[in-house]
Coordinates of C-alpha atoms and ligand atoms in Angstrom, one line a residue:
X288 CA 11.5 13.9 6.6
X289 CA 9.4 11.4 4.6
X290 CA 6.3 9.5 6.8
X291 CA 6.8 5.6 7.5
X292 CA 4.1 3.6 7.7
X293 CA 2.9 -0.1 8.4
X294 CA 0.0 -0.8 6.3
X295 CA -2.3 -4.0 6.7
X296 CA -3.9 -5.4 3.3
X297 CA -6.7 -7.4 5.3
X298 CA -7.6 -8.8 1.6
X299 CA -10.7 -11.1 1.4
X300 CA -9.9 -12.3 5.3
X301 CA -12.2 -12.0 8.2
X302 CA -15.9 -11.9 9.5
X303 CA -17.4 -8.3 10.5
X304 CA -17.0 -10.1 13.7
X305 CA -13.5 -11.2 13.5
X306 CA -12.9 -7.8 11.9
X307 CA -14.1 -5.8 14.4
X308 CA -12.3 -7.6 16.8
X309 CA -9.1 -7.4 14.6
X310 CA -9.3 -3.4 14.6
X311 CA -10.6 -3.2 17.7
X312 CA -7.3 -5.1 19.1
X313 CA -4.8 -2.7 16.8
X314 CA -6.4 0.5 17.9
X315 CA -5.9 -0.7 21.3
X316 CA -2.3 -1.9 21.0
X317 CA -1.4 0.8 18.7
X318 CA -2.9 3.3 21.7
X319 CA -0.2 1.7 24.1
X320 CA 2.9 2.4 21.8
X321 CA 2.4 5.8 23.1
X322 CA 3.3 9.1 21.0
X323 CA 4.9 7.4 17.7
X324 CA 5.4 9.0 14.5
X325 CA 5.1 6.0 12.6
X326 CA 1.7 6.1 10.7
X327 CA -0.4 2.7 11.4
X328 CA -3.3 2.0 8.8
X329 CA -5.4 -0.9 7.9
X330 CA -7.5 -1.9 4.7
X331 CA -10.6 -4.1 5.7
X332 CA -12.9 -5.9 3.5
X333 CA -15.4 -3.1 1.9
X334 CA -18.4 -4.2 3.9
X335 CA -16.3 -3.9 7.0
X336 CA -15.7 -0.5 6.8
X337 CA -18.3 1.5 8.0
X338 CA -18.2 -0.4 11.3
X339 CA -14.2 -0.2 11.9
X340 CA -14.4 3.2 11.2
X341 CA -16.3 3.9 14.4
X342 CA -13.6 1.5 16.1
X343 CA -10.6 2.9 15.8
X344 CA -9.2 5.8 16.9
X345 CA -8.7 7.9 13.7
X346 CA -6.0 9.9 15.1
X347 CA -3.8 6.7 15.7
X348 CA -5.0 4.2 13.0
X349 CA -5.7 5.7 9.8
X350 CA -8.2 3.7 7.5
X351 CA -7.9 2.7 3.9
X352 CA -9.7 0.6 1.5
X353 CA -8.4 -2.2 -0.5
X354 CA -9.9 -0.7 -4.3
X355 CA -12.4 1.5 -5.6
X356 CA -13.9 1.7 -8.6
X357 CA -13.0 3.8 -12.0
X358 CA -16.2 5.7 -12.4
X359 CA -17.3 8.2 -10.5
X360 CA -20.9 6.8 -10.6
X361 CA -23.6 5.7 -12.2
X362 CA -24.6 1.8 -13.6
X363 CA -21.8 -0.3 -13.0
X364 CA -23.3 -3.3 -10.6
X365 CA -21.2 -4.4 -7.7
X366 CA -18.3 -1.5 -7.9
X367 CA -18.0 1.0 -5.3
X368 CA -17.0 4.7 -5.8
X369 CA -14.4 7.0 -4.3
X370 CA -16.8 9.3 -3.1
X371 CA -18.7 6.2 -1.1
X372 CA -15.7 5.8 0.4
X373 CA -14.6 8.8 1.6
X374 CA -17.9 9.8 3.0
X375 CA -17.6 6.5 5.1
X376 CA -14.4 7.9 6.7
X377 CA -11.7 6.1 4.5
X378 CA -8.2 8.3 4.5
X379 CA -6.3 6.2 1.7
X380 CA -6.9 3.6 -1.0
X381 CA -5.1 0.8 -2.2
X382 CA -4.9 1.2 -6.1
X383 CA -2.8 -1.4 -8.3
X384 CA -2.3 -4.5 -6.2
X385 CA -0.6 -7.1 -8.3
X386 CA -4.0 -9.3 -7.2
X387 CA -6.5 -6.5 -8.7
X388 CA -3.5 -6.5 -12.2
X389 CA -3.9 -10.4 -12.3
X390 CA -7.7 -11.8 -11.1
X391 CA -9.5 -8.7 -12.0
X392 CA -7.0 -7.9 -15.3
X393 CA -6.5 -4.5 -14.2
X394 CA -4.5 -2.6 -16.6
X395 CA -2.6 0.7 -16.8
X396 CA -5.8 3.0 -18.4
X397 CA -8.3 1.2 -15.3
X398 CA -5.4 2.4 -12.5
X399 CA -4.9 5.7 -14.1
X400 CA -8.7 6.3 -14.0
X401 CA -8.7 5.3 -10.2
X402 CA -5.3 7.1 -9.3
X403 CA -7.4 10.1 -10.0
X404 CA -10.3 9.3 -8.6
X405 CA -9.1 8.6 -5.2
X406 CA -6.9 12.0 -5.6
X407 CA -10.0 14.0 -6.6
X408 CA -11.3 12.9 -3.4
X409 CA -8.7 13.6 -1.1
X410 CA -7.6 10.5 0.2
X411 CA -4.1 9.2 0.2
X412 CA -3.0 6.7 -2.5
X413 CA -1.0 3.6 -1.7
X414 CA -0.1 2.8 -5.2
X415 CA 1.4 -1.2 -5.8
X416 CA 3.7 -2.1 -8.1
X417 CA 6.4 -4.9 -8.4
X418 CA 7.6 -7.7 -10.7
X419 CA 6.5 -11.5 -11.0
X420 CA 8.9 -14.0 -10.9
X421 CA 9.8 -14.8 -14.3
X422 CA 10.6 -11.1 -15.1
X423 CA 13.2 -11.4 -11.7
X424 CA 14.6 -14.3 -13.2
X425 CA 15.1 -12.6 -16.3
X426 CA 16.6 -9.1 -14.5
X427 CA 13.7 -7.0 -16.2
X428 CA 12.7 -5.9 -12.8
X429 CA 13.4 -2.7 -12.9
X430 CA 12.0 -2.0 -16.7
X431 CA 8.7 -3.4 -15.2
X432 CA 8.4 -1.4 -12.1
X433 CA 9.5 1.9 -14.2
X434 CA 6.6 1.6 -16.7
X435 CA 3.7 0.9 -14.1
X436 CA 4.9 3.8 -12.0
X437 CA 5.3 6.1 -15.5
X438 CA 1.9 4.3 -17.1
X439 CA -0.3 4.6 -13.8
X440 CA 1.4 7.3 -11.4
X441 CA 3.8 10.1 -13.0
X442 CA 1.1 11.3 -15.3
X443 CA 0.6 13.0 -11.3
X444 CA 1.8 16.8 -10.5
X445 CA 4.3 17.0 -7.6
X446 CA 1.8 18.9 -5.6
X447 CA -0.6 15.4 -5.8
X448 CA 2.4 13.4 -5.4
X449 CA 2.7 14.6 -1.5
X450 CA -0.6 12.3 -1.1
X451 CA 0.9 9.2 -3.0
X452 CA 2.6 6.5 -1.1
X453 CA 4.3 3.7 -3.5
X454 CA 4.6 0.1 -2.5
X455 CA 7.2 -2.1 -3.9
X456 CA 5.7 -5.7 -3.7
X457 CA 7.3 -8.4 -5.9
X458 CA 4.7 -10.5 -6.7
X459 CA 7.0 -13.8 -5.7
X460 CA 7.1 -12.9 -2.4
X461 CA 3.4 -12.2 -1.8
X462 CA 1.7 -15.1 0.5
X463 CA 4.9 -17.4 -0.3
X464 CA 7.2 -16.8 2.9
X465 CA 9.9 -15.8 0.2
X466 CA 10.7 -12.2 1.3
X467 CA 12.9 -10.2 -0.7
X468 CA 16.1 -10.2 0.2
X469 CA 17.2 -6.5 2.6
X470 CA 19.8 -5.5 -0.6
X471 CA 16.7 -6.6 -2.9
X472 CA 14.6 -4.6 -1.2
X473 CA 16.7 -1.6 -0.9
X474 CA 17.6 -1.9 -4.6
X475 CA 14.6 -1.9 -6.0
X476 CA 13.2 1.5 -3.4
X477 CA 16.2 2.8 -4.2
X478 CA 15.6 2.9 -8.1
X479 CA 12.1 4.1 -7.5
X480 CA 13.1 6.7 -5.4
X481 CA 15.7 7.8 -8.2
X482 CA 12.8 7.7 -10.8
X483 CA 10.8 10.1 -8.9
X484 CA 13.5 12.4 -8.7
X485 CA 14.4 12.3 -12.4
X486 CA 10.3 13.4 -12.8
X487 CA 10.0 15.2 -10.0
X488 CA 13.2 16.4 -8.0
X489 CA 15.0 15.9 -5.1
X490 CA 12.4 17.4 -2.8
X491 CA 9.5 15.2 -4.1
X492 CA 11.8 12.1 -4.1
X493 CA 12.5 12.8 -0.7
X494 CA 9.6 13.1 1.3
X495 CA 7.6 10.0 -0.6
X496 CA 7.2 7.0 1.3
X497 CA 7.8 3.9 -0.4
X498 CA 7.0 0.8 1.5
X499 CA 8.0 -2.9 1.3
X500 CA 5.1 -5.8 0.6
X501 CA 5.3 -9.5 0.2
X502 CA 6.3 -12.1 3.5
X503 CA 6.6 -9.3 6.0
X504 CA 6.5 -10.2 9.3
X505 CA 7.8 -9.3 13.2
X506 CA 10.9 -11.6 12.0
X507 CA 12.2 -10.2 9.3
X508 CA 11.0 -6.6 9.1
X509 CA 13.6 -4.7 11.5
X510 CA 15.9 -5.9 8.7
X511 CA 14.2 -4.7 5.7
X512 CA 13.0 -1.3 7.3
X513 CA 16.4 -0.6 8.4
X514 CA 17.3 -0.2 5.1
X515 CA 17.6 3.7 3.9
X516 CA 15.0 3.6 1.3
X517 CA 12.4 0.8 3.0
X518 CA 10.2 3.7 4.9
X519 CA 7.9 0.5 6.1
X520 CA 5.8 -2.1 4.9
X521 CA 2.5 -3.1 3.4
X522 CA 1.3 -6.1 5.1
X523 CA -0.8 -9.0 3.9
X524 CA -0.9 -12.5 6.3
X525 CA 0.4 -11.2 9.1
X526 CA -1.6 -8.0 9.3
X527 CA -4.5 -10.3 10.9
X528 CA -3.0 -11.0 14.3
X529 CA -3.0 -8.0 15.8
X530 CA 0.4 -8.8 17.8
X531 CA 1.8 -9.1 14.7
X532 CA 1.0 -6.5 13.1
X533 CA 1.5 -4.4 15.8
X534 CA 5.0 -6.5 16.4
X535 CA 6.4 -5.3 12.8
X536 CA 5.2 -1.4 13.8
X537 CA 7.4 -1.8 16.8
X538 CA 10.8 -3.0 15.0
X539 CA 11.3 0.4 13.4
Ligands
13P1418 P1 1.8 -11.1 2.4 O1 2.3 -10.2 3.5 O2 0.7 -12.0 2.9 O3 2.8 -11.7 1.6 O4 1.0 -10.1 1.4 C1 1.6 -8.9 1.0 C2 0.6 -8.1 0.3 O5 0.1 -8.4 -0.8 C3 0.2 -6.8 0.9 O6 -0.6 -6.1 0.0

């Protein structure tokens, strides 16, 4: 069956102190759930990385990165590659947060260009996508999560899709305590899940993990993972207390 996973999106939060701490604190807590098969990763700040990678124990807490750049290398001041980041240890990248498609106008041609880099690389992609609020309102959601999967993602083969991971985070529930409802939730996963079948097939549609972002915390997220198509979360706020965290790993 498919992997679930927790995910925490650290974002622009913590000191390399209070970071090391952070990771330091999941590893450990993570360690005491005993044998689990529920994959735990977190994304740290960039210049974090290097130092939480010698942390945490790789087996139990897989790491990821928050972005990377579109070009393999070369003159472009302040990006960092794929490569960089895999030879620091990083297992999976964030690509397509709805933060990178609004601040840093990330469009579909930038995402496709670091889809594949973070493939060619052999890490894991957790690929975002999700609606804002006025597109809810107006019941386009689903047009708007079909063409940044087929813009960004399906141009993928099946074989590459086995190292994809898809998170559904409507941007009106990000950082605003307004989680989707479970049925909205399960809705929307559901859809995407039919989507990758209709490109890929049953088998491919089956086994890929799609997890839930936006307001996820230990008191709501037994009811949104319990949902057949909601194979865990992405988590922002409350990915930086460790009990937390650790707290929405354990209500699977
Ligand atoms: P919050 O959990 O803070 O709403 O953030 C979700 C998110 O953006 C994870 O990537």
């Amino acid at each position: 069956m498919r992997k679930r996973i927790v995910a925490g999106n650290w974002k622009m939060n913590t000191s390399i102190e209070d970071g090391s701490k952070l990771a330091e604190e999941v590893s450990k807590l993570v360690l005491d759930l005993g044998n689990t098969d529920i994959g735990v990763a977190i994304a740290p700040p960039f210049t974090h990385l290097a130092t939480i990678a010698n942390i945490i124990d790789s087996e139990k807490v897989c790491l990821a990165a928050q972005n990377c750049a579109s070009e393999e290398s070369g003159a472009y001041t302040g990006e960092v590659s794929a490569s960089m980041l895999k030879k620091l240890g990083v297992d999976a990248v964030i690509i397509g947060h709805s933060e990178r498609r609004s601040y840093f106008k990330e469009d579909h041609a930038t995402l496709t260009k670091k889809v594949n880099l973070v493939l060619k690389h052999n890490m894991k992609l957790i690929f975002c996508c999700g609606e804002v609020l006025d597109e809810r309102d107006q019941g386009i959601q689903n047009d708007i999560v079909k063409k940044q999967l087929e813009e960004s993602l399906f141009h993928l083969s099946a074989e590459e899709m086995d190292n994809c991971r898809i998170a559904y985070e409507p941007v009106w529930a990000i950082g605003t305590g307004r989680t989707a409802s479970p049925e909205q939730a399960q809705e929307m996963h559901a859809f995407i899940r039919s989507l990758v079948k209709t490109k890929y097939g049953d088998s491919v549609a089956e086994s890929t993990t799609i997890l839930y972002g936006g307001s996820c915390k230990p008191s709501n997220a037994s009811e949104l993972f319990s949902n057949p198509d909601v194979d865990g979360g992405l988590i922002g706020g409350a990915a930086l207390k460790a009990d937390d965290f650790v707290g929405i790993v354990k209500s699977f």
